[in-house]
PDB file of C-alpha atoms and ligand atoms in Angstrom:
ATOM      1  CA  MET A  21      15.732  39.162 -11.923  1.00 55.00           C
ATOM      2  CA  SER A  22      19.066  37.603 -12.925  1.00 65.00           C
ATOM      3  CA  GLU A  23      19.013  33.832 -13.396  1.00 86.00           C
ATOM      4  CA  THR A  24      22.364  33.391 -11.659  1.00 96.00           C
ATOM      5  CA  ARG A  25      21.881  32.423  -8.055  1.00 98.00           C
ATOM      6  CA  ILE A  26      23.925  34.247  -5.443  1.00 98.00           C
ATOM      7  CA  ALA A  27      25.477  32.710  -2.328  1.00 98.00           C
ATOM      8  CA  LEU A  28      27.429  34.083   0.599  1.00 99.00           C
ATOM      9  CA  VAL A  29      29.636  31.749   2.626  1.00 99.00           C
ATOM     10  CA  THR A  30      31.168  33.010   5.862  1.00 98.00           C
ATOM     11  CA  GLY A  31      34.668  31.827   6.765  1.00 98.00           C
ATOM     12  CA  ALA A  32      35.144  30.833   3.144  1.00 98.00           C
ATOM     13  CA  ASN A  33      38.876  31.445   2.905  1.00 98.00           C
ATOM     14  CA  LYS A  34      39.830  27.917   3.938  1.00 98.00           C
ATOM     15  CA  GLY A  35      38.657  24.559   5.213  1.00 98.00           C
ATOM     16  CA  ILE A  36      35.047  23.492   4.848  1.00 98.00           C
ATOM     17  CA  GLY A  37      33.861  27.021   3.992  1.00 98.00           C
ATOM     18  CA  TYR A  38      36.195  27.206   1.019  1.00 98.00           C
ATOM     19  CA  GLU A  39      34.892  23.896  -0.293  1.00 98.00           C
ATOM     20  CA  ILE A  40      31.274  24.994   0.208  1.00 98.00           C
ATOM     21  CA  ALA A  41      32.079  28.066  -1.897  1.00 98.00           C
ATOM     22  CA  ALA A  42      33.783  25.899  -4.542  1.00 98.00           C
ATOM     23  CA  GLY A  43      30.900  23.415  -4.613  1.00 98.00           C
ATOM     24  CA  LEU A  44      28.268  26.122  -4.967  1.00 98.00           C
ATOM     25  CA  GLY A  45      30.415  27.734  -7.660  1.00 98.00           C
ATOM     26  CA  ALA A  46      30.513  24.447  -9.550  1.00 98.00           C
ATOM     27  CA  LEU A  47      26.709  24.418  -9.407  1.00 98.00           C
ATOM     28  CA  GLY A  48      26.666  27.808 -11.126  1.00 98.00           C
ATOM     29  CA  TYR A  49      26.232  30.081  -8.107  1.00 98.00           C
ATOM     30  CA  ARG A  50      27.987  33.416  -7.957  1.00 98.00           C
ATOM     31  CA  VAL A  51      29.696  33.191  -4.578  1.00 98.00           C
ATOM     32  CA  GLY A  52      30.592  35.856  -2.040  1.00 98.00           C
ATOM     33  CA  VAL A  53      33.678  34.758  -0.145  1.00 98.00           C
ATOM     34  CA  GLY A  54      33.150  36.078   3.375  1.00 98.00           C
ATOM     35  CA  ALA A  55      36.459  36.337   5.205  1.00 98.00           C
ATOM     36  CA  ARG A  56      38.008  38.732   7.668  1.00 98.00           C
ATOM     37  CA  ASP A  57      41.645  38.675   6.563  1.00 97.00           C
ATOM     38  CA  GLU A  58      42.266  40.521   3.304  1.00 98.00           C
ATOM     39  CA  ALA A  59      45.199  38.439   2.054  1.00 98.00           C
ATOM     40  CA  ARG A  60      43.516  35.110   2.857  1.00 97.00           C
ATOM     41  CA  ARG A  61      40.259  36.320   1.308  1.00 98.00           C
ATOM     42  CA  GLU A  62      41.837  37.531  -1.906  1.00 98.00           C
ATOM     43  CA  SER A  63      43.885  34.377  -2.339  1.00 98.00           C
ATOM     44  CA  ALA A  64      40.731  32.251  -1.898  1.00 98.00           C
ATOM     45  CA  VAL A  65      38.865  34.413  -4.426  1.00 98.00           C
ATOM     46  CA  GLU A  66      41.708  34.019  -6.925  1.00 98.00           C
ATOM     47  CA  LYS A  67      41.868  30.267  -6.398  1.00 98.00           C
ATOM     48  CA  LEU A  68      38.104  29.913  -6.814  1.00 98.00           C
ATOM     49  CA  ARG A  69      38.130  32.041  -9.964  1.00 98.00           C
ATOM     50  CA  ALA A  70      40.981  29.955 -11.392  1.00 98.00           C
ATOM     51  CA  ALA A  71      38.785  26.895 -10.830  1.00 96.00           C
ATOM     52  CA  GLY A  72      35.923  28.518 -12.722  1.00 96.00           C
ATOM     53  CA  THR A  73      33.815  29.919  -9.856  1.00 97.00           C
ATOM     54  CA  ASP A  74      32.378  33.407 -10.235  1.00 98.00           C
ATOM     55  CA  ALA A  75      33.636  34.543  -6.826  1.00 98.00           C
ATOM     56  CA  PHE A  76      33.814  37.955  -5.184  1.00 98.00           C
ATOM     57  CA  GLY A  77      35.399  38.929  -1.899  1.00 98.00           C
ATOM     58  CA  VAL A  78      33.281  40.078   1.031  1.00 98.00           C
ATOM     59  CA  PRO A  79      35.288  41.521   3.944  1.00 98.00           C
ATOM     60  CA  LEU A  80      33.510  40.023   6.928  1.00 98.00           C
ATOM     61  CA  ASP A  81      34.225  39.604  10.615  1.00 98.00           C
ATOM     62  CA  VAL A  82      31.102  37.962  12.013  1.00 98.00           C
ATOM     63  CA  THR A  83      31.811  39.345  15.499  1.00 98.00           C
ATOM     64  CA  SER A  84      31.573  42.967  14.338  1.00 98.00           C
ATOM     65  CA  ASP A  85      28.255  44.766  13.812  1.00 98.00           C
ATOM     66  CA  ARG A  86      29.954  47.313  11.570  1.00 98.00           C
ATOM     67  CA  SER A  87      31.711  44.710   9.435  1.00 98.00           C
ATOM     68  CA  VAL A  88      28.500  42.746   8.951  1.00 98.00           C
ATOM     69  CA  THR A  89      26.522  45.869   8.005  1.00 98.00           C
ATOM     70  CA  VAL A  90      29.154  46.857   5.444  1.00 98.00           C
ATOM     71  CA  ALA A  91      29.213  43.286   4.106  1.00 98.00           C
ATOM     72  CA  ALA A  92      25.436  43.368   3.539  1.00 98.00           C
ATOM     73  CA  GLU A  93      25.818  46.672   1.687  1.00 98.00           C
ATOM     74  CA  LEU A  94      28.542  45.162  -0.476  1.00 98.00           C
ATOM     75  CA  VAL A  95      26.446  42.101  -1.362  1.00 98.00           C
ATOM     76  CA  GLU A  96      23.541  44.383  -2.215  1.00 98.00           C
ATOM     77  CA  ARG A  97      25.751  46.442  -4.555  1.00 98.00           C
ATOM     78  CA  GLU A  98      27.414  43.389  -6.109  1.00 96.00           C
ATOM     79  CA  ALA A  99      24.396  41.160  -6.515  1.00 97.00           C
ATOM     80  CA  GLY A 100      21.195  42.854  -5.326  1.00 97.00           C
ATOM     81  CA  ARG A 101      19.947  39.779  -3.514  1.00 98.00           C
ATOM     82  CA  LEU A 102      21.005  36.529  -1.867  1.00 98.00           C
ATOM     83  CA  ASP A 103      19.716  33.034  -2.635  1.00 98.00           C
ATOM     84  CA  ALA A 104      21.836  31.110  -0.149  1.00 99.00           C
ATOM     85  CA  LEU A 105      23.571  32.139   3.063  1.00 99.00           C
ATOM     86  CA  VAL A 106      25.932  29.601   4.608  1.00 99.00           C
ATOM     87  CA  ASN A 107      26.945  30.536   8.131  1.00 99.00           C
ATOM     88  CA  ASN A 108      30.122  28.483   8.270  1.00 98.00           C
ATOM     89  CA  ALA A 109      32.593  30.650  10.250  1.00 98.00           C
ATOM     90  CA  GLY A 110      33.260  29.072  13.604  1.00 98.00           C
ATOM     91  CA  VAL A 111      35.849  28.699  16.338  1.00 98.00           C
ATOM     92  CA  SER A 112      36.478  26.000  18.917  1.00 97.00           C
ATOM     93  CA  GLY A 113      38.017  28.270  21.535  1.00 97.00           C
ATOM     94  CA  GLU A 114      41.137  27.325  23.428  1.00 95.00           C
ATOM     95  CA  THR A 115      41.406  23.812  24.764  1.00 95.00           C
ATOM     96  CA  GLY A 116      43.513  22.147  27.412  1.00 94.00           C
ATOM     97  CA  PRO A 117      45.518  18.940  27.043  1.00 93.00           C
ATOM     98  CA  GLY A 118      43.632  16.377  24.971  1.00 91.00           C
ATOM     99  CA  TRP A 119      41.469  19.111  23.387  1.00 92.00           C
ATOM    100  CA  VAL A 120      39.399  19.257  26.580  1.00 97.00           C
ATOM    101  CA  GLN A 121      37.366  22.272  27.719  1.00 98.00           C
ATOM    102  CA  ASP A 122      36.774  21.255  31.319  1.00 98.00           C
ATOM    103  CA  PRO A 123      33.460  22.665  32.624  1.00 98.00           C
ATOM    104  CA  THR A 124      34.737  22.584  36.206  1.00 98.00           C
ATOM    105  CA  THR A 125      37.490  25.115  35.445  1.00 97.00           C
ATOM    106  CA  LEU A 126      35.873  26.925  32.556  1.00 97.00           C
ATOM    107  CA  ASP A 127      37.039  30.433  31.735  1.00 97.00           C
ATOM    108  CA  LEU A 128      33.838  32.389  31.083  1.00 98.00           C
ATOM    109  CA  ASP A 129      35.657  34.810  28.788  1.00 98.00           C
ATOM    110  CA  LEU A 130      36.430  31.811  26.594  1.00 98.00           C
ATOM    111  CA  VAL A 131      32.741  30.867  26.544  1.00 98.00           C
ATOM    112  CA  ARG A 132      31.806  34.443  25.634  1.00 98.00           C
ATOM    113  CA  ALA A 133      34.334  34.465  22.779  1.00 98.00           C
ATOM    114  CA  VAL A 134      33.076  31.166  21.360  1.00 98.00           C
ATOM    115  CA  LEU A 135      29.439  32.266  21.571  1.00 98.00           C
ATOM    116  CA  GLU A 136      30.306  35.604  19.982  1.00 98.00           C
ATOM    117  CA  THR A 137      31.415  33.842  16.802  1.00 98.00           C
ATOM    118  CA  ASN A 138      29.418  30.608  16.716  1.00 98.00           C
ATOM    119  CA  VAL A 139      26.061  31.963  17.871  1.00 99.00           C
ATOM    120  CA  PHE A 140      25.889  35.761  17.971  1.00 98.00           C
ATOM    121  CA  GLY A 141      27.879  35.906  14.720  1.00 99.00           C
ATOM    122  CA  VAL A 142      25.312  33.716  12.999  1.00 99.00           C
ATOM    123  CA  VAL A 143      22.389  35.787  14.281  1.00 99.00           C
ATOM    124  CA  ARG A 144      24.173  39.028  13.363  1.00 99.00           C
ATOM    125  CA  VAL A 145      24.974  37.903   9.803  1.00 99.00           C
ATOM    126  CA  THR A 146      21.598  36.236   9.229  1.00 99.00           C
ATOM    127  CA  ASN A 147      19.614  39.283  10.296  1.00 99.00           C
ATOM    128  CA  ALA A 148      21.757  41.628   8.219  1.00 99.00           C
ATOM    129  CA  MET A 149      21.323  39.423   5.140  1.00 99.00           C
ATOM    130  CA  LEU A 150      17.607  38.671   5.570  1.00 98.00           C
ATOM    131  CA  PRO A 151      16.425  41.661   3.493  1.00 98.00           C
ATOM    132  CA  LEU A 152      18.584  40.355   0.597  1.00 98.00           C
ATOM    133  CA  LEU A 153      17.398  36.770   1.118  1.00 98.00           C
ATOM    134  CA  ARG A 154      13.770  37.901   1.048  1.00 98.00           C
ATOM    135  CA  ARG A 155      14.366  39.108  -2.534  1.00 98.00           C
ATOM    136  CA  SER A 156      15.158  35.537  -3.653  1.00 98.00           C
ATOM    137  CA  PRO A 157      12.427  33.259  -4.981  1.00 98.00           C
ATOM    138  CA  SER A 158      13.883  30.328  -2.984  1.00 98.00           C
ATOM    139  CA  PRO A 159      16.049  31.546  -0.114  1.00 98.00           C
ATOM    140  CA  ARG A 160      18.113  29.057   1.884  1.00 98.00           C
ATOM    141  CA  ILE A 161      20.104  29.479   5.095  1.00 99.00           C
ATOM    142  CA  VAL A 162      22.533  26.843   6.355  1.00 99.00           C
ATOM    143  CA  ASN A 163      24.103  27.004   9.781  1.00 99.00           C
ATOM    144  CA  VAL A 164      27.226  24.862   9.933  1.00 98.00           C
ATOM    145  CA  SER A 165      26.908  23.138  13.273  1.00 98.00           C
ATOM    146  CA  SER A 166      28.446  19.979  14.698  1.00 98.00           C
ATOM    147  CA  SER A 167      27.144  16.688  15.972  1.00 97.00           C
ATOM    148  CA  VAL A 168      28.860  17.546  19.268  1.00 97.00           C
ATOM    149  CA  GLY A 169      26.017  20.042  19.602  1.00 98.00           C
ATOM    150  CA  SER A 170      23.618  17.116  19.749  1.00 97.00           C
ATOM    151  CA  VAL A 171      22.690  16.917  23.424  1.00 97.00           C
ATOM    152  CA  THR A 172      21.155  13.505  22.738  1.00 97.00           C
ATOM    153  CA  ARG A 173      24.481  12.120  21.505  1.00 96.00           C
ATOM    154  CA  GLN A 174      26.549  13.887  24.156  1.00 95.00           C
ATOM    155  CA  ALA A 175      24.386  12.378  26.892  1.00 95.00           C
ATOM    156  CA  ASP A 176      24.603   8.833  25.527  1.00 95.00           C
ATOM    157  CA  PRO A 177      27.776   6.986  26.606  1.00 92.00           C
ATOM    158  CA  ALA A 178      27.277   4.572  23.719  1.00 92.00           C
ATOM    159  CA  VAL A 179      27.745   7.267  21.087  1.00 89.00           C
ATOM    160  CA  GLN A 180      29.761   9.984  22.858  1.00 80.00           C
ATOM    161  CA  VAL A 181      32.704  10.938  20.696  1.00 77.00           C
ATOM    162  CA  GLY A 182      35.652  13.247  21.253  1.00 87.00           C
ATOM    163  CA  PRO A 183      36.693  15.128  24.353  1.00 94.00           C
ATOM    164  CA  VAL A 184      34.511  17.068  26.796  1.00 97.00           C
ATOM    165  CA  MET A 185      34.147  20.537  25.253  1.00 97.00           C
ATOM    166  CA  ALA A 186      32.173  22.730  27.605  1.00 98.00           C
ATOM    167  CA  ALA A 187      32.381  25.874  25.483  1.00 98.00           C
ATOM    168  CA  TYR A 188      32.366  24.627  21.891  1.00 98.00           C
ATOM    169  CA  ALA A 189      29.775  21.809  22.087  1.00 98.00           C
ATOM    170  CA  PRO A 190      27.076  23.893  23.839  1.00 98.00           C
ATOM    171  CA  SER A 191      27.712  26.750  21.392  1.00 98.00           C
ATOM    172  CA  LYS A 192      26.583  24.413  18.628  1.00 98.00           C
ATOM    173  CA  SER A 193      23.598  23.245  20.741  1.00 98.00           C
ATOM    174  CA  TYR A 194      22.576  26.891  21.051  1.00 98.00           C
ATOM    175  CA  LEU A 195      23.101  27.344  17.326  1.00 99.00           C
ATOM    176  CA  ASN A 196      20.837  24.370  16.660  1.00 98.00           C
ATOM    177  CA  ALA A 197      18.198  25.702  19.022  1.00 98.00           C
ATOM    178  CA  VAL A 198      18.236  29.157  17.489  1.00 98.00           C
ATOM    179  CA  THR A 199      18.012  27.590  14.018  1.00 99.00           C
ATOM    180  CA  VAL A 200      14.682  26.072  15.072  1.00 98.00           C
ATOM    181  CA  GLN A 201      13.451  29.432  16.346  1.00 98.00           C
ATOM    182  CA  TYR A 202      14.321  31.016  12.983  1.00 99.00           C
ATOM    183  CA  ALA A 203      12.515  28.214  11.159  1.00 98.00           C
ATOM    184  CA  ARG A 204       9.408  28.846  13.253  1.00 98.00           C
ATOM    185  CA  GLN A 205       9.557  32.603  12.696  1.00 98.00           C
ATOM    186  CA  LEU A 206      10.212  32.248   8.960  1.00 98.00           C
ATOM    187  CA  ALA A 207       7.677  29.494   8.318  1.00 98.00           C
ATOM    188  CA  ASP A 208       5.443  30.516   5.389  1.00 94.00           C
ATOM    189  CA  THR A 209       8.093  32.883   3.963  1.00 97.00           C
ATOM    190  CA  GLY A 210       9.677  30.286   1.668  1.00 97.00           C
ATOM    191  CA  ILE A 211      12.979  30.659   3.534  1.00 98.00           C
ATOM    192  CA  LEU A 212      14.336  27.257   4.526  1.00 98.00           C
ATOM    193  CA  ILE A 213      16.886  27.238   7.368  1.00 99.00           C
ATOM    194  CA  ASN A 214      18.685  24.157   8.625  1.00 99.00           C
ATOM    195  CA  ALA A 215      21.741  23.100  10.593  1.00 99.00           C
ATOM    196  CA  ALA A 216      24.427  20.895   9.056  1.00 98.00           C
ATOM    197  CA  CYS A 217      27.125  18.722  10.572  1.00 98.00           C
ATOM    198  CA  PRO A 218      30.113  18.267   8.225  1.00 98.00           C
ATOM    199  CA  GLY A 219      31.498  15.272  10.152  1.00 97.00           C
ATOM    200  CA  LEU A 220      35.043  15.083  11.485  1.00 96.00           C
ATOM    201  CA  VAL A 221      37.035  16.930   8.836  1.00 96.00           C
ATOM    202  CA  ALA A 222      40.785  17.494   8.693  1.00 92.00           C
ATOM    203  CA  THR A 223      41.180  21.292   8.834  1.00 95.00           C
ATOM    204  CA  ASP A 224      43.093  23.962  10.762  1.00 92.00           C
ATOM    205  CA  PHE A 225      40.249  23.744  13.261  1.00 92.00           C
ATOM    206  CA  ASN A 226      41.477  20.444  14.698  1.00 90.00           C
ATOM    207  CA  GLY A 227      45.122  20.451  13.657  1.00 88.00           C
ATOM    208  CA  PHE A 228      44.160  18.524  10.530  1.00 92.00           C
ATOM    209  CA  HIS A 229      43.030  15.467  12.493  1.00 91.00           C
ATOM    210  CA  GLY A 230      39.962  13.873  10.988  1.00 92.00           C
ATOM    211  CA  PRO A 231      39.049  11.179   8.521  1.00 94.00           C
ATOM    212  CA  ARG A 232      37.054  13.407   6.183  1.00 97.00           C
ATOM    213  CA  THR A 233      38.247  15.900   3.593  1.00 97.00           C
ATOM    214  CA  PRO A 234      36.908  19.485   3.520  1.00 98.00           C
ATOM    215  CA  GLU A 235      35.191  18.581   0.248  1.00 98.00           C
ATOM    216  CA  GLN A 236      33.349  15.717   1.954  1.00 98.00           C
ATOM    217  CA  GLY A 237      32.490  18.049   4.848  1.00 98.00           C
ATOM    218  CA  ALA A 238      30.981  20.523   2.407  1.00 98.00           C
ATOM    219  CA  ALA A 239      28.492  18.023   0.941  1.00 98.00           C
ATOM    220  CA  THR A 240      25.647  18.347   3.467  1.00 98.00           C
ATOM    221  CA  PRO A 241      25.898  22.161   3.735  1.00 99.00           C
ATOM    222  CA  ILE A 242      25.762  22.364  -0.079  1.00 98.00           C
ATOM    223  CA  ARG A 243      22.769  20.034  -0.214  1.00 98.00           C
ATOM    224  CA  LEU A 244      20.912  22.187   2.329  1.00 98.00           C
ATOM    225  CA  ALA A 245      21.878  25.419   0.529  1.00 99.00           C
ATOM    226  CA  THR A 246      20.292  24.066  -2.644  1.00 98.00           C
ATOM    227  CA  LEU A 247      17.156  22.410  -1.263  1.00 98.00           C
ATOM    228  CA  PRO A 248      14.140  22.436  -3.533  1.00 98.00           C
ATOM    229  CA  ASP A 249      11.069  24.458  -2.551  1.00 98.00           C
ATOM    230  CA  GLY A 250       9.031  22.615   0.033  1.00 97.00           C
ATOM    231  CA  GLY A 251      12.148  21.020   1.525  1.00 98.00           C
ATOM    232  CA  PRO A 252      12.759  20.661   5.245  1.00 98.00           C
ATOM    233  CA  SER A 253      13.330  23.603   7.579  1.00 98.00           C
ATOM    234  CA  GLY A 254      14.339  23.720  11.234  1.00 98.00           C
ATOM    235  CA  ALA A 255      16.159  20.383  11.071  1.00 98.00           C
ATOM    236  CA  PHE A 256      19.694  19.140  11.697  1.00 98.00           C
ATOM    237  CA  PHE A 257      21.407  16.949   9.094  1.00 98.00           C
ATOM    238  CA  GLU A 258      24.625  15.057   8.471  1.00 98.00           C
ATOM    239  CA  ASP A 259      25.453  12.963   5.394  1.00 98.00           C
ATOM    240  CA  ALA A 260      23.684   9.923   6.846  1.00 97.00           C
ATOM    241  CA  GLY A 261      20.456  11.800   7.566  1.00 98.00           C
ATOM    242  CA  VAL A 262      18.868  13.596  10.500  1.00 98.00           C
ATOM    243  CA  VAL A 263      20.980  14.224  13.622  1.00 98.00           C
ATOM    244  CA  PRO A 264      19.048  13.996  16.896  1.00 97.00           C
ATOM    245  CA  TRP A 265      18.880  17.205  18.930  1.00 98.00           C
TER     246      TRP A 265
HETATM  247  P1  NAP B  26      38.758  26.261   9.824  1.00 67.26           P
HETATM  248  O1  NAP B  26      39.554  25.674   8.709  1.00 67.26           O
HETATM  249  O2  NAP B  26      39.443  26.700  11.059  1.00 67.26           O
HETATM  250  O3  NAP B  26      37.901  27.458   9.216  1.00 67.26           O
HETATM  251  C1  NAP B  26      37.143  28.299  10.040  1.00 67.26           C
HETATM  252  C2  NAP B  26      36.777  29.521   9.228  1.00 67.26           C
HETATM  253  O4  NAP B  26      36.006  30.407  10.062  1.00 67.26           O
HETATM  254  C3  NAP B  26      38.015  30.296   8.753  1.00 67.26           C
HETATM  255  O5  NAP B  26      37.777  30.782   7.463  1.00 67.26           O
HETATM  256  C4  NAP B  26      38.081  31.441   9.751  1.00 67.26           C
HETATM  257  O6  NAP B  26      38.740  32.583   9.253  1.00 67.26           O
HETATM  258  C5  NAP B  26      36.593  31.700   9.924  1.00 67.26           C
HETATM  259  N1  NAP B  26      36.307  32.551  11.059  1.00 67.26           N
HETATM  260  C6  NAP B  26      36.536  32.333  12.379  1.00 67.26           C
HETATM  261  N2  NAP B  26      36.157  33.399  13.099  1.00 67.26           N
HETATM  262  C7  NAP B  26      35.664  34.315  12.219  1.00 67.26           C
HETATM  263  C8  NAP B  26      35.132  35.609  12.339  1.00 67.26           C
HETATM  264  N3  NAP B  26      35.045  36.232  13.533  1.00 67.26           N
HETATM  265  N4  NAP B  26      34.706  36.235  11.225  1.00 67.26           N
HETATM  266  C9  NAP B  26      34.802  35.655  10.014  1.00 67.26           C
HETATM  267  N5  NAP B  26      35.333  34.433   9.824  1.00 67.26           N
HETATM  268  C10 NAP B  26      35.757  33.782  10.926  1.00 67.26           C
HETATM  269  O7  NAP B  26      37.644  25.252  10.335  1.00 67.26           O
HETATM  270  P2  NAP B  26      36.593  24.277   9.588  1.00 67.26           P
HETATM  271  O8  NAP B  26      36.841  22.933  10.108  1.00 67.26           O
HETATM  272  O9  NAP B  26      36.584  24.536   8.130  1.00 67.26           O
HETATM  273  O10 NAP B  26      35.248  24.796  10.275  1.00 67.26           O
HETATM  274  C11 NAP B  26      34.162  25.357   9.564  1.00 67.26           C
HETATM  275  C12 NAP B  26      32.904  25.127  10.367  1.00 67.26           C
HETATM  276  O11 NAP B  26      32.675  23.713  10.498  1.00 67.26           O
HETATM  277  C13 NAP B  26      32.934  25.686  11.785  1.00 67.26           C
HETATM  278  O12 NAP B  26      31.691  26.279  12.085  1.00 67.26           O
HETATM  279  C14 NAP B  26      33.139  24.449  12.645  1.00 67.26           C
HETATM  280  O13 NAP B  26      32.585  24.594  13.941  1.00 67.26           O
HETATM  281  C15 NAP B  26      32.387  23.405  11.836  1.00 67.26           C
HETATM  282  N6  NAP B  26      32.772  22.024  12.105  1.00 67.26           N
HETATM  283  C16 NAP B  26      34.014  21.572  11.805  1.00 67.26           C
HETATM  284  C17 NAP B  26      34.324  20.238  12.047  1.00 67.26           C
HETATM  285  C18 NAP B  26      35.684  19.664  11.715  1.00 67.26           C
HETATM  286  O14 NAP B  26      35.904  18.465  11.997  1.00 67.26           O
HETATM  287  N7  NAP B  26      36.593  20.405  11.115  1.00 67.26           N
HETATM  288  C19 NAP B  26      33.388  19.379  12.622  1.00 67.26           C
HETATM  289  C20 NAP B  26      32.123  19.879  12.924  1.00 67.26           C
HETATM  290  C21 NAP B  26      31.827  21.197  12.649  1.00 67.26           C
HETATM  291  P3  NAP B  26      40.293  32.902   9.576  1.00 67.26           P
HETATM  292  O15 NAP B  26      41.109  32.156   8.551  1.00 67.26           O
HETATM  293  O16 NAP B  26      40.369  34.371   9.428  1.00 67.26           O
HETATM  294  O17 NAP B  26      40.560  32.420  10.980  1.00 67.26           O
END
């Protein structure tokens, strides 16, 4: 088996995903750049290669069964296995004034769209990639979540941050919960799966409002993608440590 470790990062054409790809590349990983738009994907691949990362493009729309199946076939052809999968692609869904998603007037189609990417997309991609991950001696899965998915924090007026987001925040709670179910199911396989909060990062996602850089946001996902054997699984981390559920 080749010594070079292989990673796939979804939504890797920009923002935090791009920096996760760059960081894993700097650690010597060969990185699949999962992205749905061809021009954005190819420009990210070129930029990563120029910076010394062994990157390859993986056309990938996480909301499409067909796209995900074809992406798994491509990774198999390109690399034969996967050592790290980072499920980073995510959407906030439309918001009202002040970035609010008001639960009392919530458009259920909006909720469905957010879940389709942030939850079903992660399950779809993870399950398609699992056969390739099982070929790795030390497989790792990272689900890029958010501390707004922490029900504990959302329910505590002392630590509540940001606007009410009745579609986005619960999508990350669901993602956290499903991460735990995966960890239970995959216990004893050697696959470690965890959720990561990047912190408040200035990206397209939030109109570039946020104190952290995408590179800083990538740090915890990269740490979890490169955990040593015997590391944690089924947990939720930010830079400062464990995030409460
Ligand atoms: P971003 O710059 O908007 O990047 C999001 C990425 O996801 C883009 O590459 C986007 O691709 C991709 N994506 C969206 N839907 C997709 C789909 N159906 N298929 C494939 N790719 C898709 O946002 P970001 O801030 O880097 O966010 C990355 C992750 O961090 C998300 O999961 C987000 O929830 C999480 N997060 C962000 C923050 C923050 O403060 N920024 C805080 C907590 C958590 P396109 O370019 O094609 O749209």
